[in-house]
Amino acid sequence: MTTSAQSPLAHLSDEQLAELAKEFDAIHAEVYADLGDRDRRYITSVISAQRQLAAAGRALLLASASKPAWLAGTACLGLAKILENMEIGHNIMHGQWDWMNDPAIHSAVWDWDTASTAESWKHSHNFVHHTFTNILGKDKDLGYEIMRIDPNQKWSPVYLAQPLYNVLLMAFFEWGVALHDLDLEAIRRGEKSRAEMLRDLKGIGVKARAQVIKDYVGWPLVSAAAFGAAQLVARGRLPQPGTSRVGRRLRALGGRRAGAVANVLDRALPGAERTFLATAAADFTANIIRNVWAHGIIFCGHFPDQAYTFSQEEAENESRGSWYGRQLVGAANIEGGPLFHILSGNLGYQVEHHLFPDMPSSRYAEIAPKVKEICERYQLPYNAGPLLQQWWMVHRSLARLAFPGGEPRPKPGPYRGEADRAVRAADSEAARFRARVPAGGR
């Protein structure tokens, strides 16, 4: 199979590709030679900020029965989960901070608050995806094996439902990624043993149990206990529902003893029950916020119109320069300010991340101008666009490619620097007028 969009690397000779590799290697070497205290301060400060946000969220949710406290606590917790997954967990497990030799911030020991086990994710993402980026049939992140996101993927009737299950994937992205990391296709081909699959399933089960206990039992109980303690201090003056939910169920059973117990529960439990449920709902909402954000950033960085895909034949026996080139044109950046980039795990610089996945993410903004300059000299595209534009492209393609057929969208030409964003002289009415004036004469 060959892709119908011509590779933007086709015009480069072997010698030019070798020089391209040297230039990208030089950027990597220059950054690594400069890593030091400011980089260490960056990651430790982000970890500290994330923990403070999580603590603030938990503190606010002690009063989760109050709507303002619930909203503020949920927002803090959602932001903390986003930071923990995107800028901290994802990048530490890429090995971006291994150079510090910090035993607490190292890819070998770090685990994250998500359904994927560190071991499975590092194999499916760090190895498979970042090695075989956008190679059809080899990069399993292309549609996560359940969606058709490129016209060259063979159509199946199951794809008709992909706009629907994409919404479900959006909401429960961490669980979709965990199942994706199982690599069911390898199991079907016999490349992964039953024992390995059971081990991975056990790992997901351990992560699921930890999240359920933490988010839907443990912290809600802490909030409920806090309300109960406050109610004791206030001598029962805090507002709460008139009856207990458990008490109402006991009364429905009938009997004098059940009614007596229900009366006691009506005095002791209504506020604590409400607080427990409100905190559990806040935790659930914060997890959804994190999942929707992660889905959006990852899809917008990989599947907008500008990104190129490659056949296995095109990527066969590729040189180091060709590998760099494939990483360069197979991703797309998302434009935004400094806070956006931190919350996106600096994956708004998806191009730079695919070129240098082991480089500290805080350095991507610094090297982006150098990458652009290389693209301009080698006449290569530098894919970038605003978040909403990239998001629209991705979901338009998902809707169209749910049906048979489809053609690759037009791809960008070589990067032309800031002139790409400027109004060209030829577009100016004044320039057109001056061009019509006869040259020379009196």
XYZ file of C-alpha atoms in Angstrom:
442
model
C 0.000 0.000 0.000
C 1.225 3.514 -0.710
C -0.227 6.740 0.540
C -1.823 9.012 -2.033
C -0.233 12.170 -0.624
C 3.364 12.457 -1.817
C 5.916 12.384 0.960
C 7.317 15.864 1.629
C 10.709 14.169 2.066
C 10.784 12.890 -1.528
C 12.762 15.874 -2.865
C 15.637 15.359 -0.405
C 18.710 13.408 -1.510
C 20.467 10.905 0.745
C 23.169 13.497 1.392
C 20.592 16.121 2.401
C 18.866 13.641 4.722
C 22.215 12.875 6.340
C 22.793 16.595 6.898
C 19.270 16.959 8.270
C 20.011 14.249 10.837
C 23.241 16.004 11.853
C 21.391 19.276 12.394
C 18.702 17.685 14.573
C 21.330 15.704 16.483
C 23.176 18.974 17.109
C 20.053 20.589 18.607
C 19.635 17.611 20.944
C 23.293 17.683 21.979
C 23.252 21.433 22.568
C 20.226 21.226 24.873
C 21.566 18.247 26.828
C 24.905 20.017 27.329
C 23.015 22.955 28.858
C 20.677 21.074 31.228
C 21.063 22.096 34.842
C 19.547 23.795 37.857
C 16.898 25.826 36.035
C 15.534 22.654 34.454
C 15.547 20.871 37.810
C 13.718 23.806 39.385
C 11.134 23.700 36.620
C 10.046 20.106 37.085
C 10.163 20.235 40.889
C 8.090 23.437 40.870
C 5.499 21.878 38.539
C 5.263 18.812 40.801
C 4.903 21.090 43.822
C 2.191 23.174 42.114
C 0.314 20.023 41.129
C 0.353 18.727 44.685
C -0.803 22.071 46.055
C -3.669 22.136 43.576
C -4.660 18.600 44.571
C -4.488 19.505 48.275
C -6.561 22.652 47.689
C -9.137 20.622 45.778
C -9.387 18.025 48.533
C -9.676 20.722 51.198
C -12.454 22.500 49.316
C -14.303 19.223 48.760
C -14.514 18.689 52.518
C -17.381 21.134 52.101
C -18.561 19.603 48.820
C -22.220 19.910 49.828
C -21.764 23.636 49.138
C -22.052 24.380 45.403
C -19.300 27.059 45.332
C -16.931 24.739 47.235
C -17.872 21.857 44.936
C -17.160 23.881 41.795
C -13.880 25.286 43.100
C -12.736 21.935 44.457
C -13.619 20.102 41.252
C -11.781 22.712 39.163
C -8.632 22.452 41.326
C -8.741 18.675 41.266
C -9.311 18.576 37.493
C -6.318 20.879 36.923
C -4.193 18.786 39.277
C -5.075 15.592 37.385
C -4.303 17.271 34.046
C -0.889 18.434 35.279
C -0.137 15.055 36.832
C -0.900 13.200 33.603
C 0.310 15.607 30.934
C 3.307 17.635 32.075
C 4.489 15.322 34.859
C 3.640 11.643 34.322
C 3.827 11.526 30.514
C 7.138 13.360 30.366
C 8.851 11.692 33.318
C 7.998 8.262 31.896
C 9.527 9.348 28.580
C 12.799 9.666 30.506
C 12.970 13.436 30.023
C 14.237 13.958 33.580
C 16.381 10.825 33.977
C 19.514 12.949 33.512
C 18.978 14.350 37.034
C 19.509 10.874 38.567
C 16.820 11.751 41.094
C 15.522 8.484 42.611
C 12.038 9.995 43.031
C 11.706 11.589 39.559
C 12.834 8.871 37.186
C 11.205 6.868 34.398
C 12.143 3.600 36.115
C 10.089 4.303 39.252
C 7.401 6.841 38.377
C 3.787 5.745 38.112
C 0.789 7.929 37.409
C -2.845 8.379 38.374
C -4.363 6.750 35.327
C -5.582 3.318 34.274
C -2.531 2.348 32.184
C 0.308 0.595 33.928
C 3.666 2.292 33.504
C 5.213 -0.805 31.910
C 2.477 -1.337 29.295
C 2.268 2.344 28.422
C 6.013 2.710 27.978
C 5.981 -0.215 25.542
C 2.971 0.857 23.465
C 3.749 4.578 23.512
C 7.480 5.123 23.961
C 8.539 2.142 21.856
C 5.794 1.329 19.333
C 4.309 4.775 18.688
C 7.492 6.847 18.850
C 9.454 4.362 16.740
C 6.840 3.678 14.042
C 5.088 7.057 14.091
C 2.311 7.278 11.489
C 3.303 4.104 9.648
C 0.045 2.466 8.634
C -0.224 -1.031 10.051
C 2.614 -0.510 12.550
C 1.737 2.594 14.589
C -1.137 1.355 16.745
C -1.877 4.900 17.934
C -3.295 5.676 14.483
C -6.942 5.560 15.493
C -6.092 3.446 18.540
C -7.084 0.358 16.519
C -10.782 1.259 16.780
C -11.076 4.293 14.481
C -10.348 5.029 10.852
C -8.472 8.303 10.743
C -6.710 7.943 7.383
C -8.280 7.175 3.959
C -5.639 4.497 3.378
C -6.960 2.447 6.269
C -9.240 -0.312 5.031
C -12.897 0.488 5.761
C -15.037 -1.815 7.895
C -18.733 -1.452 8.858
C -17.689 -1.139 12.493
C -16.324 2.329 11.657
C -19.869 3.604 11.064
C -20.186 3.920 14.833
C -16.872 5.702 15.359
C -18.364 9.195 15.926
C -20.335 7.663 18.806
C -17.580 5.642 20.412
C -15.181 8.537 19.937
C -17.380 10.504 22.358
C -17.173 7.612 24.822
C -13.412 7.443 24.302
C -13.223 11.164 25.007
C -14.974 10.802 28.370
C -13.168 7.620 29.440
C -9.885 8.111 27.608
C -7.646 6.664 30.310
C -9.535 3.348 30.168
C -9.462 3.288 26.363
C -5.692 3.811 26.399
C -5.265 1.062 29.016
C -7.174 -1.432 26.861
C -5.259 -0.245 23.796
C -1.992 -0.926 25.634
C -3.022 -4.592 25.965
C -2.312 -4.916 22.202
C -5.131 -7.328 21.417
C -3.916 -7.645 17.824
C -0.604 -9.087 19.044
C -2.566 -11.557 21.147
C -4.627 -12.622 18.102
C -1.447 -13.063 16.035
C 0.141 -15.163 18.739
C 2.914 -12.610 19.313
C 1.800 -12.038 22.902
C 1.257 -14.931 25.267
C -1.780 -15.565 27.419
C 0.418 -15.170 30.494
C 1.525 -11.698 29.343
C -2.077 -10.686 28.673
C -3.195 -11.888 32.118
C -0.305 -10.012 33.715
C -1.305 -6.804 31.924
C -4.977 -7.286 32.842
C -3.981 -7.786 36.455
C -1.985 -4.554 36.310
C -4.994 -2.644 34.947
C -7.147 -4.219 37.661
C -4.740 -3.020 40.346
C -4.794 0.512 38.899
C -8.607 0.447 38.618
C -9.012 -0.723 42.204
C -6.648 1.985 43.460
C -8.551 4.712 41.596
C -11.965 3.466 42.750
C -10.861 3.225 46.379
C -9.133 6.610 46.296
C -11.661 8.658 44.318
C -14.968 6.972 45.058
C -14.534 5.569 48.563
C -11.567 6.992 50.462
C -11.792 10.717 49.793
C -15.615 10.781 49.891
C -15.410 9.112 53.329
C -12.912 11.745 54.487
C -15.314 14.502 53.364
C -18.252 12.775 55.020
C -16.296 12.395 58.261
C -15.308 16.060 58.127
C -18.966 17.040 57.814
C -19.856 14.767 60.728
C -17.157 16.320 62.912
C -18.257 19.832 61.966
C -21.856 18.907 62.771
C -20.822 17.713 66.221
C -18.903 20.925 66.884
C -21.900 22.958 65.681
C -24.227 20.799 67.815
C -26.375 19.823 64.883
C -26.947 23.310 63.562
C -25.420 22.760 60.098
C -28.081 22.480 57.366
C -28.675 18.996 56.024
C -31.483 16.976 54.369
C -34.361 15.960 56.597
C -33.962 12.225 56.107
C -31.191 9.724 55.463
C -31.075 7.830 52.186
C -30.168 4.640 54.044
C -32.938 5.371 56.508
C -35.505 5.641 53.744
C -34.432 2.250 52.404
C -34.760 0.718 55.874
C -38.268 2.113 56.266
C -39.194 0.605 52.926
C -38.309 -2.804 54.398
C -40.857 -2.273 57.176
C -40.700 -3.384 60.804
C -40.321 -1.602 64.124
C -36.608 -2.231 64.499
C -35.855 -0.976 60.978
C -37.923 2.138 61.666
C -36.052 2.812 64.910
C -32.681 2.491 63.189
C -33.938 4.764 60.391
C -34.883 7.427 62.941
C -31.352 7.368 64.360
C -29.847 7.584 60.884
C -32.090 10.551 60.046
C -30.387 12.469 62.846
C -26.828 11.326 62.169
C -26.331 10.635 58.453
C -28.169 12.943 55.991
C -25.438 15.587 55.752
C -22.618 13.054 55.726
C -24.330 11.051 52.975
C -24.847 14.154 50.863
C -21.200 15.177 51.335
C -19.977 11.666 50.464
C -21.968 11.607 47.228
C -21.004 15.177 46.304
C -17.294 14.405 46.726
C -17.593 11.193 44.692
C -19.358 13.178 41.948
C -16.595 15.808 42.041
C -13.913 13.143 41.690
C -15.773 11.564 38.774
C -16.131 14.977 37.090
C -12.423 15.768 37.608
C -11.494 12.462 35.960
C -13.754 13.267 32.993
C -12.198 16.748 32.711
C -8.725 15.189 32.602
C -9.784 12.567 30.048
C -11.477 15.029 27.670
C -8.481 17.385 27.816
C -5.940 14.612 27.221
C -7.990 13.209 24.315
C -8.237 16.643 22.697
C -4.546 17.476 22.994
C -3.376 14.079 21.772
C -5.803 13.863 18.843
C -5.099 17.456 17.755
C -1.366 16.787 17.790
C -1.572 13.610 15.724
C -4.613 13.520 13.441
C -5.313 16.952 11.893
C -5.235 17.415 8.132
C -1.602 18.585 8.047
C -0.120 15.374 9.459
C 1.332 12.876 6.972
C 1.024 9.108 7.168
C 3.400 6.607 5.599
C 3.133 3.127 4.156
C 5.421 0.409 5.442
C 7.177 0.399 2.066
C 7.942 4.110 2.337
C 9.484 3.654 5.801
C 11.449 0.530 4.918
C 15.221 0.777 5.486
C 14.902 4.461 6.345
C 17.975 6.427 7.329
C 18.358 8.477 10.501
C 17.495 11.594 8.505
C 14.370 9.960 7.093
C 13.315 8.940 10.603
C 13.672 12.541 11.775
C 11.740 13.717 8.721
C 8.889 11.291 9.369
C 8.649 12.470 12.968
C 8.683 16.082 11.781
C 5.833 15.845 9.276
C 3.772 13.195 11.080
C 2.833 15.530 13.941
C 1.196 18.944 14.277
C 1.622 21.705 16.834
C -1.166 23.495 18.677
C -0.672 27.209 19.181
C -1.203 28.759 22.595
C 0.318 30.696 25.476
C 2.679 29.502 28.240
C -0.103 28.275 30.560
C -1.726 26.325 27.714
C 1.566 24.624 26.933
C 2.140 23.622 30.566
C -1.389 22.187 30.821
C -0.893 20.333 27.538
C 2.313 18.764 28.835
C 4.040 20.941 26.234
C 2.440 18.654 23.653
C 1.327 21.815 21.925
C 4.891 21.393 20.617
C 4.050 17.952 19.263
C 6.517 18.364 16.374
C 9.404 19.021 18.751
C 8.220 16.259 21.058
C 8.292 13.697 18.246
C 11.728 14.818 17.170
C 13.063 14.671 20.730
C 10.746 12.685 23.046
C 13.543 12.338 25.627
C 14.209 16.090 25.817
C 12.749 17.998 28.810
C 9.454 19.418 27.610
C 10.266 22.862 29.018
C 12.899 23.233 26.278
C 10.540 22.725 23.313
C 9.588 26.400 23.092
C 13.288 27.332 22.938
C 14.160 24.947 20.112
C 11.001 25.562 18.035
C 12.547 28.535 16.126
C 15.556 26.366 15.230
C 13.282 23.593 13.974
C 11.333 26.119 11.887
C 14.544 27.488 10.409
C 15.639 23.981 9.399
C 12.231 23.363 7.819
C 12.542 26.561 5.816
C 16.012 25.690 4.513
C 15.134 22.102 3.625
C 11.729 23.075 2.182
C 9.779 20.963 4.651
C 6.398 21.702 6.235
C 6.119 22.792 9.867
C 2.606 21.832 10.897
C 0.847 24.130 13.359
C -2.546 25.686 14.002
C -4.907 26.979 16.708
C -6.570 24.461 19.020
C -10.094 24.902 17.668
C -8.894 24.623 14.066
C -7.008 21.395 14.786
C -9.928 20.017 16.813
C -12.368 20.733 13.975
C -10.121 19.050 11.403
C -9.787 15.907 13.526
C -13.483 15.453 14.196
C -14.483 16.324 10.621
C -12.173 13.545 9.412
C -13.501 11.103 12.007
C -17.047 11.768 10.794
C -16.180 11.490 7.074
C -13.985 8.417 7.378
C -16.660 6.525 9.279
C -17.997 5.886 5.767
C -16.255 4.132 2.839
C -13.856 6.020 0.613
C -12.399 9.394 1.369
C -9.362 11.221 0.067
C -6.401 12.732 1.919
C -6.951 16.383 2.737
C -4.630 18.934 1.100
C -1.268 19.079 2.852
C 0.750 22.189 3.641
C 3.697 23.184 1.507
C 7.193 24.015 2.734
C 7.435 26.318 5.736
C 8.106 29.907 4.698
C 8.770 31.525 8.036
C 6.788 34.454 9.293
C 5.962 35.368 5.699
C 3.400 32.557 5.845
C 1.401 34.630 8.304
C 1.977 38.034 6.724
C -0.200 39.566 4.022
C 1.668 39.102 0.756
C 2.342 42.111 -1.432
C 0.501 40.407 -4.290
C -2.682 40.441 -2.171
C -2.528 44.220 -1.837
C -4.784 46.364 -4.039
C -2.181 49.123 -3.847
C 0.487 46.729 -5.157
C -1.800 45.591 -7.964
C -2.393 49.213 -8.974
C 1.320 50.054 -9.001
C 1.962 46.940 -11.113
C -0.472 48.242 -13.754
C 1.357 51.568 -14.134
C 3.560 51.458 -17.251
C 7.261 51.241 -16.513
C 9.553 54.136 -17.515
C 8.285 57.110 -19.503
C 7.536 60.639 -18.303
